[in-house]
């Protein structure tokens, strides 16, 4: 199973610190930041420094979609502050530039109606950024794509990392329903309690009437793995 984002990468802290540093980006102690080759719009009105890369983009999408970005931009616009311009960009500490680039590809797709990301690790990186800065709509979009392109064990793992009920539930369901047993790499990926419950569920399914293939549906999965599923979000229960 190929999974470019490792458990440690996916489990990284989601806390966000709004930078208030006034150090010039021309500091002799730091390498001079480079402007991103694509996300460097002439009409952009906010600049972010991510690792050593400058991204000059548009405030509109950020303010509309993310309460955290909205707070950052409002803070940068306060009297006496100059963050947000290229000379004093807003620094996104703890965020990687490649992940931020992949996230921006969802905000600025090359063609409307076409996916700008291809591989599961790209979608996972975009999900990580969307989750960290609370872009709820982009988070849902990334999760919907991952549901269809990653394996059931990856769904289970990613769902638990990002507290998503649907990814977690379908991961449990499909692992229990498949013929193949857990592989070594899956055992290393999943938690011990999950593995124990999965093995117990599979054993219970094998004890059923063999006149039809044993399987577990969504409702039964919710009951069987209730203690391991993230809580139902408000919009899910409506």
JSON list of C-alpha atoms in Angstrom, two decimals:
[
{"chain": "A", "resi": 1, "resn": "UNK", "atom": "CA", "xyz": [0.00, 0.00, 0.00]},
{"chain": "A", "resi": 2, "resn": "UNK", "atom": "CA", "xyz": [1.46, 3.33, -1.02]},
{"chain": "A", "resi": 3, "resn": "UNK", "atom": "CA", "xyz": [0.94, 6.19, 1.37]},
{"chain": "A", "resi": 4, "resn": "UNK", "atom": "CA", "xyz": [3.20, 9.18, 0.92]},
{"chain": "A", "resi": 5, "resn": "UNK", "atom": "CA", "xyz": [1.91, 11.07, 3.97]},
{"chain": "A", "resi": 6, "resn": "UNK", "atom": "CA", "xyz": [3.18, 9.06, 6.92]},
{"chain": "A", "resi": 7, "resn": "UNK", "atom": "CA", "xyz": [1.25, 8.64, 10.20]},
{"chain": "A", "resi": 8, "resn": "UNK", "atom": "CA", "xyz": [3.55, 11.15, 11.88]},
{"chain": "A", "resi": 9, "resn": "UNK", "atom": "CA", "xyz": [2.93, 13.69, 9.11]},
{"chain": "A", "resi": 10, "resn": "UNK", "atom": "CA", "xyz": [-0.82, 13.23, 9.18]},
{"chain": "A", "resi": 11, "resn": "UNK", "atom": "CA", "xyz": [-0.92, 13.37, 12.96]},
{"chain": "A", "resi": 12, "resn": "UNK", "atom": "CA", "xyz": [0.93, 16.67, 13.19]},
{"chain": "A", "resi": 13, "resn": "UNK", "atom": "CA", "xyz": [-0.48, 19.37, 15.43]},
{"chain": "A", "resi": 14, "resn": "UNK", "atom": "CA", "xyz": [-3.36, 21.32, 13.93]},
{"chain": "A", "resi": 15, "resn": "UNK", "atom": "CA", "xyz": [-2.84, 24.33, 16.21]},
{"chain": "A", "resi": 16, "resn": "UNK", "atom": "CA", "xyz": [-2.48, 27.60, 14.38]},
{"chain": "A", "resi": 17, "resn": "UNK", "atom": "CA", "xyz": [-0.38, 30.49, 15.61]},
{"chain": "A", "resi": 18, "resn": "UNK", "atom": "CA", "xyz": [-0.90, 33.88, 14.02]},
{"chain": "A", "resi": 19, "resn": "UNK", "atom": "CA", "xyz": [2.54, 35.36, 13.50]},
{"chain": "A", "resi": 20, "resn": "UNK", "atom": "CA", "xyz": [3.16, 38.85, 14.78]},
{"chain": "A", "resi": 21, "resn": "UNK", "atom": "CA", "xyz": [6.88, 38.99, 14.01]},
{"chain": "A", "resi": 22, "resn": "UNK", "atom": "CA", "xyz": [8.18, 42.24, 12.60]},
{"chain": "A", "resi": 23, "resn": "UNK", "atom": "CA", "xyz": [11.48, 40.86, 11.35]},
{"chain": "A", "resi": 24, "resn": "UNK", "atom": "CA", "xyz": [12.19, 41.89, 7.76]},
{"chain": "A", "resi": 25, "resn": "UNK", "atom": "CA", "xyz": [12.29, 39.10, 5.21]},
{"chain": "A", "resi": 26, "resn": "UNK", "atom": "CA", "xyz": [15.64, 40.57, 4.16]},
{"chain": "A", "resi": 27, "resn": "UNK", "atom": "CA", "xyz": [17.23, 39.45, 7.44]},
{"chain": "A", "resi": 28, "resn": "UNK", "atom": "CA", "xyz": [20.83, 38.41, 6.90]},
{"chain": "A", "resi": 29, "resn": "UNK", "atom": "CA", "xyz": [20.32, 35.32, 9.07]},
{"chain": "A", "resi": 30, "resn": "UNK", "atom": "CA", "xyz": [17.71, 33.87, 6.72]},
{"chain": "A", "resi": 31, "resn": "UNK", "atom": "CA", "xyz": [17.86, 32.90, 3.04]},
{"chain": "A", "resi": 32, "resn": "UNK", "atom": "CA", "xyz": [15.97, 35.34, 0.87]},
{"chain": "A", "resi": 33, "resn": "UNK", "atom": "CA", "xyz": [12.45, 33.99, 0.19]},
{"chain": "A", "resi": 34, "resn": "UNK", "atom": "CA", "xyz": [11.55, 33.17, -3.39]},
{"chain": "A", "resi": 35, "resn": "UNK", "atom": "CA", "xyz": [8.28, 34.04, -5.05]},
{"chain": "A", "resi": 36, "resn": "UNK", "atom": "CA", "xyz": [6.18, 31.09, -6.12]},
{"chain": "A", "resi": 37, "resn": "UNK", "atom": "CA", "xyz": [6.36, 30.59, -9.87]},
{"chain": "A", "resi": 38, "resn": "UNK", "atom": "CA", "xyz": [2.57, 30.44, -10.29]},
{"chain": "A", "resi": 39, "resn": "UNK", "atom": "CA", "xyz": [0.81, 31.65, -7.14]},
{"chain": "A", "resi": 40, "resn": "UNK", "atom": "CA", "xyz": [2.28, 35.12, -7.41]},
{"chain": "A", "resi": 41, "resn": "UNK", "atom": "CA", "xyz": [-0.53, 37.18, -8.89]},
{"chain": "A", "resi": 42, "resn": "UNK", "atom": "CA", "xyz": [0.11, 40.79, -9.88]},
{"chain": "A", "resi": 43, "resn": "UNK", "atom": "CA", "xyz": [-3.34, 41.76, -8.65]},
{"chain": "A", "resi": 44, "resn": "UNK", "atom": "CA", "xyz": [-3.00, 39.71, -5.45]},
{"chain": "A", "resi": 45, "resn": "UNK", "atom": "CA", "xyz": [-3.65, 41.67, -2.28]},
{"chain": "A", "resi": 46, "resn": "UNK", "atom": "CA", "xyz": [-2.17, 39.46, 0.44]},
{"chain": "A", "resi": 47, "resn": "UNK", "atom": "CA", "xyz": [1.20, 37.70, 0.67]},
{"chain": "A", "resi": 48, "resn": "UNK", "atom": "CA", "xyz": [2.02, 34.67, 2.80]},
{"chain": "A", "resi": 49, "resn": "UNK", "atom": "CA", "xyz": [5.45, 33.35, 3.68]},
{"chain": "A", "resi": 50, "resn": "UNK", "atom": "CA", "xyz": [5.36, 29.55, 3.89]},
{"chain": "A", "resi": 51, "resn": "UNK", "atom": "CA", "xyz": [8.73, 28.10, 4.78]},
{"chain": "A", "resi": 52, "resn": "UNK", "atom": "CA", "xyz": [10.89, 30.05, 2.30]},
{"chain": "A", "resi": 53, "resn": "UNK", "atom": "CA", "xyz": [8.29, 30.67, -0.40]},
{"chain": "A", "resi": 54, "resn": "UNK", "atom": "CA", "xyz": [6.13, 33.76, -0.95]},
{"chain": "A", "resi": 55, "resn": "UNK", "atom": "CA", "xyz": [2.55, 33.28, -2.17]},
{"chain": "A", "resi": 56, "resn": "UNK", "atom": "CA", "xyz": [0.76, 36.44, -3.32]},
{"chain": "A", "resi": 57, "resn": "UNK", "atom": "CA", "xyz": [-2.92, 35.64, -3.76]},
{"chain": "A", "resi": 58, "resn": "UNK", "atom": "CA", "xyz": [-6.37, 37.17, -3.26]},
{"chain": "A", "resi": 59, "resn": "UNK", "atom": "CA", "xyz": [-7.98, 37.84, 0.11]},
{"chain": "A", "resi": 60, "resn": "UNK", "atom": "CA", "xyz": [-11.52, 37.25, -1.07]},
{"chain": "A", "resi": 61, "resn": "UNK", "atom": "CA", "xyz": [-11.51, 33.44, -1.09]},
{"chain": "A", "resi": 62, "resn": "UNK", "atom": "CA", "xyz": [-9.58, 33.24, 2.18]},
{"chain": "A", "resi": 63, "resn": "UNK", "atom": "CA", "xyz": [-11.82, 35.65, 4.09]},
{"chain": "A", "resi": 64, "resn": "UNK", "atom": "CA", "xyz": [-14.95, 33.98, 2.72]},
{"chain": "A", "resi": 65, "resn": "UNK", "atom": "CA", "xyz": [-13.96, 30.38, 3.45]},
{"chain": "A", "resi": 66, "resn": "UNK", "atom": "CA", "xyz": [-11.76, 30.41, 6.56]},
{"chain": "A", "resi": 67, "resn": "UNK", "atom": "CA", "xyz": [-12.38, 32.07, 9.94]},
{"chain": "A", "resi": 68, "resn": "UNK", "atom": "CA", "xyz": [-8.70, 31.61, 10.81]},
{"chain": "A", "resi": 69, "resn": "UNK", "atom": "CA", "xyz": [-7.47, 33.28, 7.62]},
{"chain": "A", "resi": 70, "resn": "UNK", "atom": "CA", "xyz": [-10.07, 35.99, 8.14]},
{"chain": "A", "resi": 71, "resn": "UNK", "atom": "CA", "xyz": [-8.61, 36.72, 11.58]},
{"chain": "A", "resi": 72, "resn": "UNK", "atom": "CA", "xyz": [-5.07, 36.76, 10.20]},
{"chain": "A", "resi": 73, "resn": "UNK", "atom": "CA", "xyz": [-5.97, 39.23, 7.48]},
{"chain": "A", "resi": 74, "resn": "UNK", "atom": "CA", "xyz": [-7.97, 41.45, 9.82]},
{"chain": "A", "resi": 75, "resn": "UNK", "atom": "CA", "xyz": [-5.03, 41.52, 12.23]},
{"chain": "A", "resi": 76, "resn": "UNK", "atom": "CA", "xyz": [-2.66, 42.39, 9.39]},
{"chain": "A", "resi": 77, "resn": "UNK", "atom": "CA", "xyz": [-4.96, 45.29, 8.37]},
{"chain": "A", "resi": 78, "resn": "UNK", "atom": "CA", "xyz": [-5.03, 46.87, 11.83]},
{"chain": "A", "resi": 79, "resn": "UNK", "atom": "CA", "xyz": [-3.60, 50.42, 12.08]},
{"chain": "A", "resi": 80, "resn": "UNK", "atom": "CA", "xyz": [0.13, 50.34, 12.65]},
{"chain": "A", "resi": 81, "resn": "UNK", "atom": "CA", "xyz": [0.67, 46.89, 11.15]},
{"chain": "A", "resi": 82, "resn": "UNK", "atom": "CA", "xyz": [2.09, 46.10, 7.74]},
{"chain": "A", "resi": 83, "resn": "UNK", "atom": "CA", "xyz": [1.80, 42.31, 7.47]},
{"chain": "A", "resi": 84, "resn": "UNK", "atom": "CA", "xyz": [0.38, 41.01, 4.23]},
{"chain": "A", "resi": 85, "resn": "UNK", "atom": "CA", "xyz": [2.57, 43.00, 1.86]},
{"chain": "A", "resi": 86, "resn": "UNK", "atom": "CA", "xyz": [5.49, 41.35, 0.07]},
{"chain": "A", "resi": 87, "resn": "UNK", "atom": "CA", "xyz": [8.04, 43.11, 2.29]},
{"chain": "A", "resi": 88, "resn": "UNK", "atom": "CA", "xyz": [6.22, 42.00, 5.44]},
{"chain": "A", "resi": 89, "resn": "UNK", "atom": "CA", "xyz": [4.26, 38.85, 4.55]},
{"chain": "A", "resi": 90, "resn": "UNK", "atom": "CA", "xyz": [2.01, 36.94, 6.91]},
{"chain": "A", "resi": 91, "resn": "UNK", "atom": "CA", "xyz": [4.03, 33.97, 8.09]},
{"chain": "A", "resi": 92, "resn": "UNK", "atom": "CA", "xyz": [2.30, 30.58, 8.27]},
{"chain": "A", "resi": 93, "resn": "UNK", "atom": "CA", "xyz": [4.38, 28.75, 10.82]},
{"chain": "A", "resi": 94, "resn": "UNK", "atom": "CA", "xyz": [4.20, 24.96, 10.88]},
{"chain": "A", "resi": 95, "resn": "UNK", "atom": "CA", "xyz": [2.87, 24.80, 7.31]},
{"chain": "A", "resi": 96, "resn": "UNK", "atom": "CA", "xyz": [4.83, 23.25, 4.45]},
{"chain": "A", "resi": 97, "resn": "UNK", "atom": "CA", "xyz": [5.06, 25.08, 1.14]},
{"chain": "A", "resi": 98, "resn": "UNK", "atom": "CA", "xyz": [4.34, 22.01, -1.02]},
{"chain": "A", "resi": 99, "resn": "UNK", "atom": "CA", "xyz": [1.16, 21.26, 0.93]},
{"chain": "A", "resi": 100, "resn": "UNK", "atom": "CA", "xyz": [0.08, 24.89, 0.73]},
{"chain": "A", "resi": 101, "resn": "UNK", "atom": "CA", "xyz": [0.68, 24.87, -3.04]},
{"chain": "A", "resi": 102, "resn": "UNK", "atom": "CA", "xyz": [-1.49, 21.77, -3.45]},
{"chain": "A", "resi": 103, "resn": "UNK", "atom": "CA", "xyz": [-4.19, 23.39, -1.34]},
{"chain": "A", "resi": 104, "resn": "UNK", "atom": "CA", "xyz": [-4.13, 26.53, -3.50]},
{"chain": "A", "resi": 105, "resn": "UNK", "atom": "CA", "xyz": [-4.63, 24.40, -6.60]},
{"chain": "A", "resi": 106, "resn": "UNK", "atom": "CA", "xyz": [-8.11, 23.70, -5.26]},
{"chain": "A", "resi": 107, "resn": "UNK", "atom": "CA", "xyz": [-8.80, 27.41, -4.84]},
{"chain": "A", "resi": 108, "resn": "UNK", "atom": "CA", "xyz": [-7.38, 28.18, -8.29]},
{"chain": "A", "resi": 109, "resn": "UNK", "atom": "CA", "xyz": [-8.13, 25.18, -10.55]},
{"chain": "A", "resi": 110, "resn": "UNK", "atom": "CA", "xyz": [-6.52, 25.29, -14.01]},
{"chain": "A", "resi": 111, "resn": "UNK", "atom": "CA", "xyz": [-9.92, 24.54, -15.54]},
{"chain": "A", "resi": 112, "resn": "UNK", "atom": "CA", "xyz": [-13.31, 24.78, -13.87]},
{"chain": "A", "resi": 113, "resn": "UNK", "atom": "CA", "xyz": [-14.93, 21.39, -13.47]},
{"chain": "A", "resi": 114, "resn": "UNK", "atom": "CA", "xyz": [-11.62, 19.49, -13.58]},
{"chain": "A", "resi": 115, "resn": "UNK", "atom": "CA", "xyz": [-9.63, 18.17, -10.65]},
{"chain": "A", "resi": 116, "resn": "UNK", "atom": "CA", "xyz": [-6.34, 19.96, -10.15]},
{"chain": "A", "resi": 117, "resn": "UNK", "atom": "CA", "xyz": [-4.90, 17.15, -8.01]},
{"chain": "A", "resi": 118, "resn": "UNK", "atom": "CA", "xyz": [-4.36, 13.57, -9.09]},
{"chain": "A", "resi": 119, "resn": "UNK", "atom": "CA", "xyz": [-2.77, 11.38, -6.44]},
{"chain": "A", "resi": 120, "resn": "UNK", "atom": "CA", "xyz": [-4.05, 10.46, -2.99]},
{"chain": "A", "resi": 121, "resn": "UNK", "atom": "CA", "xyz": [-1.04, 12.00, -1.22]},
{"chain": "A", "resi": 122, "resn": "UNK", "atom": "CA", "xyz": [-1.81, 15.32, -2.94]},
{"chain": "A", "resi": 123, "resn": "UNK", "atom": "CA", "xyz": [-5.39, 15.25, -1.69]},
{"chain": "A", "resi": 124, "resn": "UNK", "atom": "CA", "xyz": [-4.18, 14.31, 1.78]},
{"chain": "A", "resi": 125, "resn": "UNK", "atom": "CA", "xyz": [-1.84, 17.31, 1.82]},
{"chain": "A", "resi": 126, "resn": "UNK", "atom": "CA", "xyz": [-4.67, 19.61, 0.71]},
{"chain": "A", "resi": 127, "resn": "UNK", "atom": "CA", "xyz": [-6.91, 18.12, 3.39]},
{"chain": "A", "resi": 128, "resn": "UNK", "atom": "CA", "xyz": [-4.26, 18.76, 6.03]},
{"chain": "A", "resi": 129, "resn": "UNK", "atom": "CA", "xyz": [-4.11, 22.46, 5.14]},
{"chain": "A", "resi": 130, "resn": "UNK", "atom": "CA", "xyz": [-7.90, 22.81, 4.86]},
{"chain": "A", "resi": 131, "resn": "UNK", "atom": "CA", "xyz": [-8.34, 21.16, 8.24]},
{"chain": "A", "resi": 132, "resn": "UNK", "atom": "CA", "xyz": [-5.65, 23.26, 9.91]},
{"chain": "A", "resi": 133, "resn": "UNK", "atom": "CA", "xyz": [-7.08, 26.59, 8.76]},
{"chain": "A", "resi": 134, "resn": "UNK", "atom": "CA", "xyz": [-10.73, 25.50, 8.93]},
{"chain": "A", "resi": 135, "resn": "UNK", "atom": "CA", "xyz": [-11.69, 25.70, 5.27]},
{"chain": "A", "resi": 136, "resn": "UNK", "atom": "CA", "xyz": [-14.83, 23.62, 5.84]},
{"chain": "A", "resi": 137, "resn": "UNK", "atom": "CA", "xyz": [-15.98, 23.40, 2.21]},
{"chain": "A", "resi": 138, "resn": "UNK", "atom": "CA", "xyz": [-12.57, 22.46, 0.86]},
{"chain": "A", "resi": 139, "resn": "UNK", "atom": "CA", "xyz": [-12.19, 19.94, 3.67]},
{"chain": "A", "resi": 140, "resn": "UNK", "atom": "CA", "xyz": [-15.45, 18.26, 2.60]},
{"chain": "A", "resi": 141, "resn": "UNK", "atom": "CA", "xyz": [-14.37, 18.32, -1.04]},
{"chain": "A", "resi": 142, "resn": "UNK", "atom": "CA", "xyz": [-11.01, 16.68, -0.29]},
{"chain": "A", "resi": 143, "resn": "UNK", "atom": "CA", "xyz": [-12.68, 14.04, 1.86]},
{"chain": "A", "resi": 144, "resn": "UNK", "atom": "CA", "xyz": [-15.18, 13.24, -0.91]},
{"chain": "A", "resi": 145, "resn": "UNK", "atom": "CA", "xyz": [-12.28, 12.61, -3.30]},
{"chain": "A", "resi": 146, "resn": "UNK", "atom": "CA", "xyz": [-10.33, 10.50, -0.83]},
{"chain": "A", "resi": 147, "resn": "UNK", "atom": "CA", "xyz": [-13.40, 8.31, -0.27]},
{"chain": "A", "resi": 148, "resn": "UNK", "atom": "CA", "xyz": [-13.11, 7.09, -3.84]},
{"chain": "A", "resi": 149, "resn": "UNK", "atom": "CA", "xyz": [-9.34, 6.83, -4.33]},
{"chain": "A", "resi": 150, "resn": "UNK", "atom": "CA", "xyz": [-7.76, 5.43, -1.16]},
{"chain": "A", "resi": 151, "resn": "UNK", "atom": "CA", "xyz": [-7.90, 1.94, 0.28]},
{"chain": "A", "resi": 152, "resn": "UNK", "atom": "CA", "xyz": [-10.22, 1.00, 3.12]},
{"chain": "A", "resi": 153, "resn": "UNK", "atom": "CA", "xyz": [-7.39, 0.93, 5.66]},
{"chain": "A", "resi": 154, "resn": "UNK", "atom": "CA", "xyz": [-6.23, 4.37, 4.53]},
{"chain": "A", "resi": 155, "resn": "UNK", "atom": "CA", "xyz": [-9.80, 5.65, 4.81]},
{"chain": "A", "resi": 156, "resn": "UNK", "atom": "CA", "xyz": [-9.97, 4.38, 8.38]},
{"chain": "A", "resi": 157, "resn": "UNK", "atom": "CA", "xyz": [-6.63, 5.91, 9.31]},
{"chain": "A", "resi": 158, "resn": "UNK", "atom": "CA", "xyz": [-7.23, 9.30, 7.65]},
{"chain": "A", "resi": 159, "resn": "UNK", "atom": "CA", "xyz": [-10.77, 9.44, 9.03]},
{"chain": "A", "resi": 160, "resn": "UNK", "atom": "CA", "xyz": [-9.54, 9.04, 12.57]},
{"chain": "A", "resi": 161, "resn": "UNK", "atom": "CA", "xyz": [-6.72, 11.56, 12.12]},
{"chain": "A", "resi": 162, "resn": "UNK", "atom": "CA", "xyz": [-9.13, 14.19, 10.79]},
{"chain": "A", "resi": 163, "resn": "UNK", "atom": "CA", "xyz": [-12.11, 13.15, 12.90]},
{"chain": "A", "resi": 164, "resn": "UNK", "atom": "CA", "xyz": [-14.29, 12.33, 9.88]},
{"chain": "A", "resi": 165, "resn": "UNK", "atom": "CA", "xyz": [-17.07, 9.86, 10.51]},
{"chain": "A", "resi": 166, "resn": "UNK", "atom": "CA", "xyz": [-17.76, 8.79, 6.92]},
{"chain": "A", "resi": 167, "resn": "UNK", "atom": "CA", "xyz": [-14.14, 7.94, 6.09]},
{"chain": "A", "resi": 168, "resn": "UNK", "atom": "CA", "xyz": [-13.83, 6.00, 9.34]},
{"chain": "A", "resi": 169, "resn": "UNK", "atom": "CA", "xyz": [-17.12, 4.15, 9.00]},
{"chain": "A", "resi": 170, "resn": "UNK", "atom": "CA", "xyz": [-16.57, 3.04, 5.40]},
{"chain": "A", "resi": 171, "resn": "UNK", "atom": "CA", "xyz": [-13.03, 2.03, 6.27]},
{"chain": "A", "resi": 172, "resn": "UNK", "atom": "CA", "xyz": [-14.23, -0.29, 9.03]},
{"chain": "A", "resi": 173, "resn": "UNK", "atom": "CA", "xyz": [-17.09, -1.63, 6.87]},
{"chain": "A", "resi": 174, "resn": "UNK", "atom": "CA", "xyz": [-14.99, -2.47, 3.83]},
{"chain": "A", "resi": 175, "resn": "UNK", "atom": "CA", "xyz": [-12.13, -4.03, 5.79]},
{"chain": "A", "resi": 176, "resn": "UNK", "atom": "CA", "xyz": [-14.62, -6.34, 7.49]},
{"chain": "A", "resi": 177, "resn": "UNK", "atom": "CA", "xyz": [-16.41, -7.22, 4.24]},
{"chain": "A", "resi": 178, "resn": "UNK", "atom": "CA", "xyz": [-13.40, -8.01, 2.07]},
{"chain": "A", "resi": 179, "resn": "UNK", "atom": "CA", "xyz": [-12.01, -11.51, 1.73]},
{"chain": "A", "resi": 180, "resn": "UNK", "atom": "CA", "xyz": [-8.38, -10.61, 2.35]},
{"chain": "A", "resi": 181, "resn": "UNK", "atom": "CA", "xyz": [-7.15, -10.44, 5.93]},
{"chain": "A", "resi": 182, "resn": "UNK", "atom": "CA", "xyz": [-5.18, -7.51, 7.31]},
{"chain": "A", "resi": 183, "resn": "UNK", "atom": "CA", "xyz": [-1.74, -7.08, 5.75]},
{"chain": "A", "resi": 184, "resn": "UNK", "atom": "CA", "xyz": [1.40, -6.36, 7.75]},
{"chain": "A", "resi": 185, "resn": "UNK", "atom": "CA", "xyz": [1.52, -2.72, 6.60]},
{"chain": "A", "resi": 186, "resn": "UNK", "atom": "CA", "xyz": [-2.12, -2.26, 7.64]},
{"chain": "A", "resi": 187, "resn": "UNK", "atom": "CA", "xyz": [-1.46, -3.72, 11.08]},
{"chain": "A", "resi": 188, "resn": "UNK", "atom": "CA", "xyz": [1.40, -1.24, 11.45]},
{"chain": "A", "resi": 189, "resn": "UNK", "atom": "CA", "xyz": [-0.87, 1.62, 10.34]},
{"chain": "A", "resi": 190, "resn": "UNK", "atom": "CA", "xyz": [-3.93, 0.95, 12.50]},
{"chain": "A", "resi": 191, "resn": "UNK", "atom": "CA", "xyz": [-4.39, 1.14, 16.26]},
{"chain": "A", "resi": 192, "resn": "UNK", "atom": "CA", "xyz": [-4.47, -2.03, 18.37]},
{"chain": "A", "resi": 193, "resn": "UNK", "atom": "CA", "xyz": [-8.07, -1.50, 19.50]},
{"chain": "A", "resi": 194, "resn": "UNK", "atom": "CA", "xyz": [-9.23, -1.11, 15.89]},
{"chain": "A", "resi": 195, "resn": "UNK", "atom": "CA", "xyz": [-7.42, -4.27, 14.83]},
{"chain": "A", "resi": 196, "resn": "UNK", "atom": "CA", "xyz": [-8.98, -6.24, 17.70]},
{"chain": "A", "resi": 197, "resn": "UNK", "atom": "CA", "xyz": [-12.50, -5.08, 16.81]},
{"chain": "A", "resi": 198, "resn": "UNK", "atom": "CA", "xyz": [-11.97, -5.75, 13.10]},
{"chain": "A", "resi": 199, "resn": "UNK", "atom": "CA", "xyz": [-10.77, -9.31, 13.74]},
{"chain": "A", "resi": 200, "resn": "UNK", "atom": "CA", "xyz": [-13.67, -9.96, 16.10]},
{"chain": "A", "resi": 201, "resn": "UNK", "atom": "CA", "xyz": [-16.18, -8.62, 13.57]},
{"chain": "A", "resi": 202, "resn": "UNK", "atom": "CA", "xyz": [-14.74, -10.75, 10.78]},
{"chain": "A", "resi": 203, "resn": "UNK", "atom": "CA", "xyz": [-14.94, -13.83, 12.98]},
{"chain": "A", "resi": 204, "resn": "UNK", "atom": "CA", "xyz": [-18.59, -13.07, 13.79]},
{"chain": "A", "resi": 205, "resn": "UNK", "atom": "CA", "xyz": [-19.37, -12.69, 10.09]},
{"chain": "A", "resi": 206, "resn": "UNK", "atom": "CA", "xyz": [-17.84, -16.08, 9.32]},
{"chain": "A", "resi": 207, "resn": "UNK", "atom": "CA", "xyz": [-20.13, -17.72, 11.87]},
{"chain": "A", "resi": 208, "resn": "UNK", "atom": "CA", "xyz": [-23.24, -16.57, 10.03]},
{"chain": "A", "resi": 209, "resn": "UNK", "atom": "CA", "xyz": [-25.34, -18.64, 7.63]},
{"chain": "A", "resi": 210, "resn": "UNK", "atom": "CA", "xyz": [-23.06, -19.46, 4.68]},
{"chain": "A", "resi": 211, "resn": "UNK", "atom": "CA", "xyz": [-25.91, -19.46, 2.14]},
{"chain": "A", "resi": 212, "resn": "UNK", "atom": "CA", "xyz": [-24.94, -15.89, 1.24]},
{"chain": "A", "resi": 213, "resn": "UNK", "atom": "CA", "xyz": [-21.63, -14.01, 1.43]},
{"chain": "A", "resi": 214, "resn": "UNK", "atom": "CA", "xyz": [-21.16, -12.60, 4.96]},
{"chain": "A", "resi": 215, "resn": "UNK", "atom": "CA", "xyz": [-21.22, -8.82, 5.08]},
{"chain": "A", "resi": 216, "resn": "UNK", "atom": "CA", "xyz": [-21.89, -5.91, 7.40]},
{"chain": "A", "resi": 217, "resn": "UNK", "atom": "CA", "xyz": [-23.87, -2.83, 6.35]},
{"chain": "A", "resi": 218, "resn": "UNK", "atom": "CA", "xyz": [-23.48, 0.77, 7.45]},
{"chain": "A", "resi": 219, "resn": "UNK", "atom": "CA", "xyz": [-25.96, 0.55, 10.32]},
{"chain": "A", "resi": 220, "resn": "UNK", "atom": "CA", "xyz": [-24.38, -2.58, 11.74]},
{"chain": "A", "resi": 221, "resn": "UNK", "atom": "CA", "xyz": [-20.94, -1.01, 11.35]},
{"chain": "A", "resi": 222, "resn": "UNK", "atom": "CA", "xyz": [-22.08, 2.04, 13.33]},
{"chain": "A", "resi": 223, "resn": "UNK", "atom": "CA", "xyz": [-23.27, -0.23, 16.15]},
{"chain": "A", "resi": 224, "resn": "UNK", "atom": "CA", "xyz": [-20.28, -2.56, 16.13]},
{"chain": "A", "resi": 225, "resn": "UNK", "atom": "CA", "xyz": [-17.64, 0.18, 16.03]},
{"chain": "A", "resi": 226, "resn": "UNK", "atom": "CA", "xyz": [-19.57, 2.89, 17.91]},
{"chain": "A", "resi": 227, "resn": "UNK", "atom": "CA", "xyz": [-16.74, 3.49, 20.39]},
{"chain": "A", "resi": 228, "resn": "UNK", "atom": "CA", "xyz": [-14.23, 4.10, 17.58]},
{"chain": "A", "resi": 229, "resn": "UNK", "atom": "CA", "xyz": [-16.25, 6.38, 15.31]},
{"chain": "A", "resi": 230, "resn": "UNK", "atom": "CA", "xyz": [-15.93, 10.19, 15.42]},
{"chain": "A", "resi": 231, "resn": "UNK", "atom": "CA", "xyz": [-19.09, 11.95, 16.65]},
{"chain": "A", "resi": 232, "resn": "UNK", "atom": "CA", "xyz": [-21.82, 12.90, 14.21]},
{"chain": "A", "resi": 233, "resn": "UNK", "atom": "CA", "xyz": [-21.36, 16.50, 13.06]},
{"chain": "A", "resi": 234, "resn": "UNK", "atom": "CA", "xyz": [-24.41, 18.82, 13.28]},
{"chain": "A", "resi": 235, "resn": "UNK", "atom": "CA", "xyz": [-24.97, 18.92, 9.52]},
{"chain": "A", "resi": 236, "resn": "UNK", "atom": "CA", "xyz": [-24.75, 15.12, 9.32]},
{"chain": "A", "resi": 237, "resn": "UNK", "atom": "CA", "xyz": [-27.59, 14.62, 11.81]},
{"chain": "A", "resi": 238, "resn": "UNK", "atom": "CA", "xyz": [-30.00, 17.03, 10.09]}
]
